[in-house]
Coordinates of C-alpha atoms (C1' of nucleotides) in Angstrom, one line a residue:
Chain A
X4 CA -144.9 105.5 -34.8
X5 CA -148.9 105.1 -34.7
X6 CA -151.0 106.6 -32.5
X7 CA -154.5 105.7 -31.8
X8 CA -155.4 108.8 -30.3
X9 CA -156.7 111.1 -32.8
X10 CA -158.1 108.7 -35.4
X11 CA -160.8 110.1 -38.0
X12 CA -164.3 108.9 -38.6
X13 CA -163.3 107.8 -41.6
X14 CA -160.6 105.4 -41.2
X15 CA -162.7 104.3 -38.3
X16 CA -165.7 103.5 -40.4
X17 CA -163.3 101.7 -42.8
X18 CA -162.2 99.5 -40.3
X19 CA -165.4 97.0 -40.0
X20 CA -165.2 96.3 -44.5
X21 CA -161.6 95.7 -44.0
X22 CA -162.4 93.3 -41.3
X23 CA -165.2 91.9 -43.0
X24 CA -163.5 91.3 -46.0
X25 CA -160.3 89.7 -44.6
X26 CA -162.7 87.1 -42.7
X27 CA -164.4 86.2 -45.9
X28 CA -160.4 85.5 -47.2
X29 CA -159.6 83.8 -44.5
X30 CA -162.6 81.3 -44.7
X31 CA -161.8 81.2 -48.4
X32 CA -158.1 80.3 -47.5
X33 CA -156.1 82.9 -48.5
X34 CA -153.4 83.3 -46.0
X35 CA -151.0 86.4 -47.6
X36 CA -152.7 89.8 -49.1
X37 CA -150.5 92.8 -50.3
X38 CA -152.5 96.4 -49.8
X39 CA -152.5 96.8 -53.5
X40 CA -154.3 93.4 -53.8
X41 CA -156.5 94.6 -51.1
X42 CA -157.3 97.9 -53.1
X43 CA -158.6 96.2 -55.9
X44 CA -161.2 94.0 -53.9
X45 CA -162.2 97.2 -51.8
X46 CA -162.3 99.2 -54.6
X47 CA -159.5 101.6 -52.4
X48 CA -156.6 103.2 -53.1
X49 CA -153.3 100.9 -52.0
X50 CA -152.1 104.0 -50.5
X51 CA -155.3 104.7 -48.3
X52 CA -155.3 101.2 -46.9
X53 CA -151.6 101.3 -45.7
X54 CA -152.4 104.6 -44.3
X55 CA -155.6 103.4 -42.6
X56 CA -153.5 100.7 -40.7
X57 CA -150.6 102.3 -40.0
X58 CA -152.8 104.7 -37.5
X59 CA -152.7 101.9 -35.3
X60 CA -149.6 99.9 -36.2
X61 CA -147.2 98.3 -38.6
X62 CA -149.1 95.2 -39.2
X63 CA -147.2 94.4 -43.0
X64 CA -144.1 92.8 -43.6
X65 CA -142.1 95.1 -46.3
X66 CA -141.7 92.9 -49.5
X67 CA -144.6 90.6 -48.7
X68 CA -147.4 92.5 -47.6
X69 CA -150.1 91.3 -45.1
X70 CA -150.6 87.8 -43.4
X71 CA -154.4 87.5 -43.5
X72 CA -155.6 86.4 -40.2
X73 CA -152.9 88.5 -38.3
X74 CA -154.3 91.3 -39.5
X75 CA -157.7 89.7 -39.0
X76 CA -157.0 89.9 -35.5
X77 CA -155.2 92.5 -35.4
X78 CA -158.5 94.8 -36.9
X79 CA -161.0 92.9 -34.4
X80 CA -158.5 93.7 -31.6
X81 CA -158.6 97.5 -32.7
X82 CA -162.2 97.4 -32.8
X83 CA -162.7 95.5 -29.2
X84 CA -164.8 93.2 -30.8
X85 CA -164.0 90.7 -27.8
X86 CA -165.3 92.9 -25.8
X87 CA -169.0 92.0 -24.2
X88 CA -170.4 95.1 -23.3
X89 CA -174.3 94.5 -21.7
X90 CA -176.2 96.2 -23.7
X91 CA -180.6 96.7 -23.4
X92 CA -182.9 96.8 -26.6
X93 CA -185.9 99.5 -26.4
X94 CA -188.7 99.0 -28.7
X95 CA -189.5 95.2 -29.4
X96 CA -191.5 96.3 -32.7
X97 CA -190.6 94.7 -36.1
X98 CA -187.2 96.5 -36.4
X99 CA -186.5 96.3 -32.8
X100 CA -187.2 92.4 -33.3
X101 CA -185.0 92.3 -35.9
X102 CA -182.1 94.0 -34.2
X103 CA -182.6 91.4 -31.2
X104 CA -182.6 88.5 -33.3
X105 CA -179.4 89.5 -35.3
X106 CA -178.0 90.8 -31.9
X107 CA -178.2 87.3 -29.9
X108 CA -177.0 86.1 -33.1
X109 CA -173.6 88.1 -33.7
X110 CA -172.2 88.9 -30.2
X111 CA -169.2 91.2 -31.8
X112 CA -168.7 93.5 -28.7
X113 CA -171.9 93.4 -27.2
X114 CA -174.3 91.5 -24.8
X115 CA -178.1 91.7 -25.0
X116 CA -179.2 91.7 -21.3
X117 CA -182.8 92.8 -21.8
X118 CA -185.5 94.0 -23.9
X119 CA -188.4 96.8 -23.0
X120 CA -191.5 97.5 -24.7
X121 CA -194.5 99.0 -23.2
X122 CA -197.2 97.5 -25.1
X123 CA -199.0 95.0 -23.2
X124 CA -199.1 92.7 -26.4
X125 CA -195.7 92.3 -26.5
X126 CA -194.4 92.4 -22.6
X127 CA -194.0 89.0 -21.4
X128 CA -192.6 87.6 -25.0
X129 CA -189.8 86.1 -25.6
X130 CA -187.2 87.8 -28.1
X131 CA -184.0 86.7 -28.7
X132 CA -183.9 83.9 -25.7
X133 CA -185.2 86.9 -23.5
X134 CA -188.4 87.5 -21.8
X135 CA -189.7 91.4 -23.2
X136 CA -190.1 93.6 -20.2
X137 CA -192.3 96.5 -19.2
X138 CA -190.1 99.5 -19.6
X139 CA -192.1 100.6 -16.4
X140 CA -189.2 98.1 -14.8
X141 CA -186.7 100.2 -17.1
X142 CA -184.9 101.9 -14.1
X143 CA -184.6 98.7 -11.6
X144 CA -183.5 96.9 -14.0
X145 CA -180.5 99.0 -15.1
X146 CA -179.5 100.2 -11.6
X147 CA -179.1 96.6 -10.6
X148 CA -177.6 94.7 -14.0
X149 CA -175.7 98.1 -15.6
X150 CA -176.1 98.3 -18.9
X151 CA -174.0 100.2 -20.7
X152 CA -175.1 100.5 -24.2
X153 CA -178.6 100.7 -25.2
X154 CA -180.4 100.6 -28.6
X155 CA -183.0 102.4 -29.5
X156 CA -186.1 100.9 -32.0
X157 CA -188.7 103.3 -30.0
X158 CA -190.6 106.5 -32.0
X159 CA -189.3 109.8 -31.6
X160 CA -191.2 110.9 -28.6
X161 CA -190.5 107.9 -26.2
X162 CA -187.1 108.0 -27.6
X163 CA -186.7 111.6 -26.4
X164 CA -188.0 110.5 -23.3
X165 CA -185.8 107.3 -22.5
X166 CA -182.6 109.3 -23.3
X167 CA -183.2 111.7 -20.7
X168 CA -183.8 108.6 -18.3
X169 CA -180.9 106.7 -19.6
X170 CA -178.6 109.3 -19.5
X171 CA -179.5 110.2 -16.2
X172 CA -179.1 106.2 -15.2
X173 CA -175.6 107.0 -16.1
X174 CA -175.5 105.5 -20.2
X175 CA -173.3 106.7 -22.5
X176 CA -173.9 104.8 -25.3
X177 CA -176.2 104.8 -27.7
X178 CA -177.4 102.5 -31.1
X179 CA -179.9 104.9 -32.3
X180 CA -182.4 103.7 -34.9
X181 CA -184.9 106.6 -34.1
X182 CA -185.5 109.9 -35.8
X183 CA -184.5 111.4 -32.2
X184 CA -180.9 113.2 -32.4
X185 CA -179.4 111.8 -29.1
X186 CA -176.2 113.0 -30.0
X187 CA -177.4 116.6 -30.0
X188 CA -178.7 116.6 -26.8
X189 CA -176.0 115.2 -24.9
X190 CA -172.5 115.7 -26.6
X191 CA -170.7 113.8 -24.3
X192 CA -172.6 110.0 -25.6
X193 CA -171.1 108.2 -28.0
X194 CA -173.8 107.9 -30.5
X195 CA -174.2 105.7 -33.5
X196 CA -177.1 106.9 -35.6
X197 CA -179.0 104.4 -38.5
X198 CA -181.4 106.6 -40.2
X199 CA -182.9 104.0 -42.6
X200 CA -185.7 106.2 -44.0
X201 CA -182.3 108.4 -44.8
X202 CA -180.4 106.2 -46.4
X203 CA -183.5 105.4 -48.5
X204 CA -183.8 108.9 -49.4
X205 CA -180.2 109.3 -50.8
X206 CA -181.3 106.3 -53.0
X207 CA -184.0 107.9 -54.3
X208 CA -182.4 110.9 -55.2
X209 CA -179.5 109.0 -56.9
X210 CA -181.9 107.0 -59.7
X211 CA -183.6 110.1 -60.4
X212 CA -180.4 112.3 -61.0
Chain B
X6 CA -176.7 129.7 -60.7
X7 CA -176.7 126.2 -58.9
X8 CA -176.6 123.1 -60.8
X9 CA -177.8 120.2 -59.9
X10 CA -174.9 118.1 -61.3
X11 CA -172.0 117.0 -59.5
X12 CA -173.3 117.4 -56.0
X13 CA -171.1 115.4 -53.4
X14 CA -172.4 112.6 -52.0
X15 CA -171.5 114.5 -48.8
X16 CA -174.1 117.2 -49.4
X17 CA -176.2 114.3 -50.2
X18 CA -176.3 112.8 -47.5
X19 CA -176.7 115.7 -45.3
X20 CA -180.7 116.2 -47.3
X21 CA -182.8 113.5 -45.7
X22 CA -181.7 115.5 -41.9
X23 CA -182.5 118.7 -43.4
X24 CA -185.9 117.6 -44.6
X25 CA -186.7 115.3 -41.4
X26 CA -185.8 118.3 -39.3
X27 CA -187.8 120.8 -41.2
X28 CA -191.0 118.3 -41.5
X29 CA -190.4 118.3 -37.8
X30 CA -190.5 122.1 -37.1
X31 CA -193.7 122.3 -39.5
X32 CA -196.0 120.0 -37.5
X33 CA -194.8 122.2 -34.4
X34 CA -195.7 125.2 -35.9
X35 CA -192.3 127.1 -37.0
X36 CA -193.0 128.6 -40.6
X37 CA -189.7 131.0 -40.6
X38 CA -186.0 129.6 -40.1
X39 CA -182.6 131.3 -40.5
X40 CA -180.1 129.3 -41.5
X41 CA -178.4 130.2 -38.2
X42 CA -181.2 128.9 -36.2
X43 CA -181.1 126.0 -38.2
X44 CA -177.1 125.5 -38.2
X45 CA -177.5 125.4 -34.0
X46 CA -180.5 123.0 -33.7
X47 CA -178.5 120.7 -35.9
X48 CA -174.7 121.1 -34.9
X49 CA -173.3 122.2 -38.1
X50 CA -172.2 125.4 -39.5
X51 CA -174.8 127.9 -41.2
X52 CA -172.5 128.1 -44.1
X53 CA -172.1 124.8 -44.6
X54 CA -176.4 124.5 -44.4
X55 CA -176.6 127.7 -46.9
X56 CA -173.5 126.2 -49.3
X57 CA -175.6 122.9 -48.7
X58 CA -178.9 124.3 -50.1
X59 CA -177.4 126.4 -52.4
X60 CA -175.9 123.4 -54.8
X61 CA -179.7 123.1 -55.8
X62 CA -181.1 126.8 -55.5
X63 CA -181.5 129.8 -53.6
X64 CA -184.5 129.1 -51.6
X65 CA -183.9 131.8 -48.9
X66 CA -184.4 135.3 -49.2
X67 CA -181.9 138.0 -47.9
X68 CA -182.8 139.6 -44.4
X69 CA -185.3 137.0 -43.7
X70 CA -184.4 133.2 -43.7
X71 CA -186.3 130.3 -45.4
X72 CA -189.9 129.7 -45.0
X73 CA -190.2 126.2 -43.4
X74 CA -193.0 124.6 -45.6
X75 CA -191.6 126.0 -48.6
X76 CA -187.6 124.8 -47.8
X77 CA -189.3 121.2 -46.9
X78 CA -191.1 121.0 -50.0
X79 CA -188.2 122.0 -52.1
X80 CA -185.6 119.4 -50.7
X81 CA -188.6 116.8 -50.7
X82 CA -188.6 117.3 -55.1
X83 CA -184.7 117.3 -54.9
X84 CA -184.9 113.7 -53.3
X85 CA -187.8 113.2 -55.9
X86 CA -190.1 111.9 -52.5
X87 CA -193.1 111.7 -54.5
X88 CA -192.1 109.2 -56.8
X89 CA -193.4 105.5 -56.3
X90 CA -190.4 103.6 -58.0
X91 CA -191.5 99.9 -57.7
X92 CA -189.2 97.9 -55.7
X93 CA -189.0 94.2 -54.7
X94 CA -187.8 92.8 -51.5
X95 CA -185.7 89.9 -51.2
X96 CA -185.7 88.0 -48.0
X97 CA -188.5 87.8 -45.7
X98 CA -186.3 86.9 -42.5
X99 CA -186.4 89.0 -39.1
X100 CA -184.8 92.2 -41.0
X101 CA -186.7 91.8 -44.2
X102 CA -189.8 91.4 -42.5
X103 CA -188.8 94.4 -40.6
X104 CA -187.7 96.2 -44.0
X105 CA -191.4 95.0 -45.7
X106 CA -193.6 96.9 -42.4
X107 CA -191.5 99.8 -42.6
X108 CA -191.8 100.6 -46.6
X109 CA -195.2 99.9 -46.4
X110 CA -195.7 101.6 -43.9
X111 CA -193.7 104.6 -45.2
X112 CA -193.8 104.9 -49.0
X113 CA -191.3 108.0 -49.5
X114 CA -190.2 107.4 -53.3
X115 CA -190.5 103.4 -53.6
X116 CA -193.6 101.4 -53.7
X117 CA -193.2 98.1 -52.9
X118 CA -195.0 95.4 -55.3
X119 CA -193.7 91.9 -54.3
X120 CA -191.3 89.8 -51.4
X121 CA -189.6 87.0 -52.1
X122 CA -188.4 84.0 -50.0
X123 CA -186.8 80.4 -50.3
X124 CA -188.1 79.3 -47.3
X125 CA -190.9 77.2 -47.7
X126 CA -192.0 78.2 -44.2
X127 CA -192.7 81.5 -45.1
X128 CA -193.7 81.3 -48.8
X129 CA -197.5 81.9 -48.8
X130 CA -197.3 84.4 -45.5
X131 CA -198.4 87.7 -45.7
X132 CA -196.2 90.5 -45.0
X133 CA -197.2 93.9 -45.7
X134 CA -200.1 93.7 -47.5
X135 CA -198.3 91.2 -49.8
X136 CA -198.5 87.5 -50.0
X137 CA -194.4 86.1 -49.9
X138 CA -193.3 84.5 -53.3
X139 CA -191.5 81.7 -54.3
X140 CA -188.1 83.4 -55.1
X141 CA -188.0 80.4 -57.9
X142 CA -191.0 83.2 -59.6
X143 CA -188.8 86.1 -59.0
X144 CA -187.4 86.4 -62.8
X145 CA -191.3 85.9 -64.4
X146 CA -192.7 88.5 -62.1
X147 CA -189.7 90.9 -62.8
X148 CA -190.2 90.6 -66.2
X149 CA -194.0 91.7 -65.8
X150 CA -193.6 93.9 -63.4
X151 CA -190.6 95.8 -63.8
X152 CA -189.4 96.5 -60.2
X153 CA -187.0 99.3 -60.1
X154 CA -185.2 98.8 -57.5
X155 CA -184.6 95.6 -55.0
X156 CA -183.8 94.9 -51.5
X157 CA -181.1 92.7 -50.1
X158 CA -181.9 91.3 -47.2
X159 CA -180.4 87.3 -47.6
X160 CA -177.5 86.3 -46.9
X161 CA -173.8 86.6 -48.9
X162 CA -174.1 83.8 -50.9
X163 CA -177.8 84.3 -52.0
X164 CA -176.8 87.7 -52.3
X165 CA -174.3 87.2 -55.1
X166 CA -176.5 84.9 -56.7
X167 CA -179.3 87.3 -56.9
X168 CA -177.7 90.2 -57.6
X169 CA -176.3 88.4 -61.3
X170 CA -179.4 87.5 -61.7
X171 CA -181.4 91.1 -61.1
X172 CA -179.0 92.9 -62.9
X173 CA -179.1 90.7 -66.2
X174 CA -182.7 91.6 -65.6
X175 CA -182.3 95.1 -65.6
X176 CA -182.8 96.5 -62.2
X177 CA -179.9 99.3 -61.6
X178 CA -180.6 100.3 -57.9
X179 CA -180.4 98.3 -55.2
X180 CA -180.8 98.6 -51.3
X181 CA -178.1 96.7 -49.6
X182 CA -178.1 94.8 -46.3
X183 CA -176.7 91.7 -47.4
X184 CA -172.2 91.5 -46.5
X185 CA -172.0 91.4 -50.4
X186 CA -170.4 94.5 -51.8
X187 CA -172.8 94.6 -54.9
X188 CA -171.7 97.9 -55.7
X189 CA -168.3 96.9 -56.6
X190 CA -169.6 93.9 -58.9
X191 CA -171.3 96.5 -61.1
X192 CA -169.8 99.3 -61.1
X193 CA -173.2 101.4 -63.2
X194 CA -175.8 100.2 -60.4
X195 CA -177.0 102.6 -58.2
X196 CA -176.1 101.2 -54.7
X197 CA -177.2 102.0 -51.1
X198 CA -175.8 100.2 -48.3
X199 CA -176.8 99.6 -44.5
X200 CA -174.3 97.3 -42.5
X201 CA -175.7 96.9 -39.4
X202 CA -172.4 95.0 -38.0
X203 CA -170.3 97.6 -39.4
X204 CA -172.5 100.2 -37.7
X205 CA -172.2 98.3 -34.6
X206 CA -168.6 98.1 -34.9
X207 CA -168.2 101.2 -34.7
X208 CA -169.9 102.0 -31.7
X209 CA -167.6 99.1 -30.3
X210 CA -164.5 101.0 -31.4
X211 CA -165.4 104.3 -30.0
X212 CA -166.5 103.2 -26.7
X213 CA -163.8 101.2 -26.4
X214 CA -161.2 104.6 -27.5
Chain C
dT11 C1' -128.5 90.2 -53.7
dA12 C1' -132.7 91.7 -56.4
dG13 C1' -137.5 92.2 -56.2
dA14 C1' -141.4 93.4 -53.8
dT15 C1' -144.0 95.9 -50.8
dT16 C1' -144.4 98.3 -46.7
dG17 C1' -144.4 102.7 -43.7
dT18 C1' -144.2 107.5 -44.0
dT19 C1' -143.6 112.0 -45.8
dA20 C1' -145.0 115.4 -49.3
dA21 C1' -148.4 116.9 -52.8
dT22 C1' -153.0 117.2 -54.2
dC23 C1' -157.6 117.3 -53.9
dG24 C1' -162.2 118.2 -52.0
dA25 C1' -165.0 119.7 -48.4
dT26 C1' -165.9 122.9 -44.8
dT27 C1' -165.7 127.4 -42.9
dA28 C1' -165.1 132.4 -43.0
dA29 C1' -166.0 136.7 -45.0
dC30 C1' -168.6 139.9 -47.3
dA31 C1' -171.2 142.1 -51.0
dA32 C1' -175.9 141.8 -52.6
dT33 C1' -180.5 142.5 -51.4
dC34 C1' -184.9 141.7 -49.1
Chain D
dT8 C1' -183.8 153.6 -44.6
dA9 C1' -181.4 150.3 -41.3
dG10 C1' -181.0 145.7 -39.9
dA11 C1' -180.9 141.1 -41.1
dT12 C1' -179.7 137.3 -43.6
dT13 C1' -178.9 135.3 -47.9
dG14 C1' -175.9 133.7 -51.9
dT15 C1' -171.3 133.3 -53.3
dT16 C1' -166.4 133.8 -53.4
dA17 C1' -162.1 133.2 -51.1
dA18 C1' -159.4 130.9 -47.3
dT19 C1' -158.7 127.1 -44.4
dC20 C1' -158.7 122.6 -43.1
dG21 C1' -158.7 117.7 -43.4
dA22 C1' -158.6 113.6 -46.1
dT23 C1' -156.9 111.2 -50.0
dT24 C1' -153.4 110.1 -53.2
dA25 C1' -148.7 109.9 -54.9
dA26 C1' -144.0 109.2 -54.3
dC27 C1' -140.2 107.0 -52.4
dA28 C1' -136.8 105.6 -49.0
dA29 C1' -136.6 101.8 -45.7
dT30 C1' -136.4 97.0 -45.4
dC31 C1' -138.0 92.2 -45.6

DNA sequence: TAGATTGTTAATCGATTAACAATC
DNA sequence: TAGATTGTTAATCGATTAACAATC
């Protein structure tokens, strides 16, 4: 009997490959996939794959295996990728652009709402079929349209800054692309860090060893 | 007697925050850290951060703690920083273009030498400091220049199709932030991947939980 | 029914934490 | 020297893998 209480980071951070992979199958038409079939693609072990699944539910049929786009579902359903929470971009920069573009683009759980800056170059813009504000309108703005994710493409020191604001606006949730640790300073956020000048690093290391 | 072989990608990982946060407490001025002090500021166990350090070497000494500048330094050579590994970038889109002012901008172990698009719109533009190629040039230019590692940022498809192509050229390492899973396709090349959806996913799931 | 494959429990493996002797 | 903190070994914890009974 699966519970979803409880579930490790590292089944959850499975989840979104096995989702992303099963799509791709489904476009491609196939409609039945056993785990050890799965395994193979994913480059997984059979067993961790049931296991992974069965922490939220039996979605398998014993002797068959998996129906493709039920599980499909079932996986964007776990991750409440229907969902559309408002979420507000900081930092309209080249990554922050990026992010904004391929936000307005996706839409899997959230909703871009707005987009701050404080340079005067950028303010007035449009990004991402959004007009870039002044983060000087920052506070208004979220005490009337309650966002309740935001993402960070800011440097360190305005993101140490607008965290305290945020937090104190009453966000929780945090995309972090800055070299700020928000999830040190307030545990209770849920905070998903993308250090790209980290992940960079462990490349580095791994061609020279 | 560390050895540097056979380090977990765990410990890895764990590095690039290490060296960020030590870069961070030399430009304010700290020059001694125990591992303590340096196990709170960073929410993870001072045995872990000593067991961490001490896969490459002891760089602490007994009663006192690590010197700052010196510990930076140190994990700066194990993640071989200085080097200037020549990498291309493929895709000059919203992210690439955001991936291209960033390394250029950075230049912490790869040097970037050329960008390559299929868009005729963008073929010719500059994007930092580099004029975008034809990707149609990219096997001539690899073969005269040598890049070391490349950059992913197309789509799937053109992923796949690149990634054949690179690799019968020789380039091993790869920066990944394409949905194709080039690591599993060649199972000797050095692979480091950023999903951004998956990332995002995540965040989805635990706000959500 | 026989064959296949799941769901789940038990065994293994690896990573993290605790403890402490070595030593600055 | 006494106090502090490392380096390192041993204990614990959690995640992965293996095994197999349940069942489609």
């Amino acid at each position: 009997m699966p519970r979803r209480e409880n579930v490790s980071m590292s089944v959850i951070r499975r989840l979104p490959r096995y989702y992303r992979f099963l799509r791709y199958l489904k476009k491609t038409g196939v409609t039945r996939i056993s785990s050890t079939e799965l395994s193979a693609k994913l480059g997984l072990t059979a067993s961790q794959i049931r296991q992974d699944l069965n922490c939220f539910g039996g979605f398998g049929q014993q002797g068959y295996g998996y129906i493709v786009s039920q599980l499909c579902d079932e996986i964007a359903n776990i991750l409440s990728l229907s969902s559309q929470y408002p979420a507000i971009l900081l930092g309209a920069g080249n990554l922050g652009s990026a992010i904004g573009a391929h936000m307005s683009f996706q839409e899997e759980g959230f909703h871009l709402i707005g987009i701050f800056d404080q340079s005067s170059d950028r303010i007035g813009m449009e990004l991402a079929n959004l007009k870039i504000r002044d983060v000087a309108e920052l506070e208004k703005f979220c005490k009337k349209e309650k966002p309740v994710m935001a993402i960070f493409c800011v440097p360190r020191d305005a993101a140490a800054e607008l965290a305290e604001k945020l937090y104190g606006l009453g966000i929780r949730s945090f995309w972090n692309f800055s070299h700020y640790d928000i999830a040190m300073q307030y545990p209770d956020a849920v905070v998903e860090s993308v250090h790209l000048n980290d992940s960079l690093m462990t490349l580095c290391y791994r061609i020279s060893n």
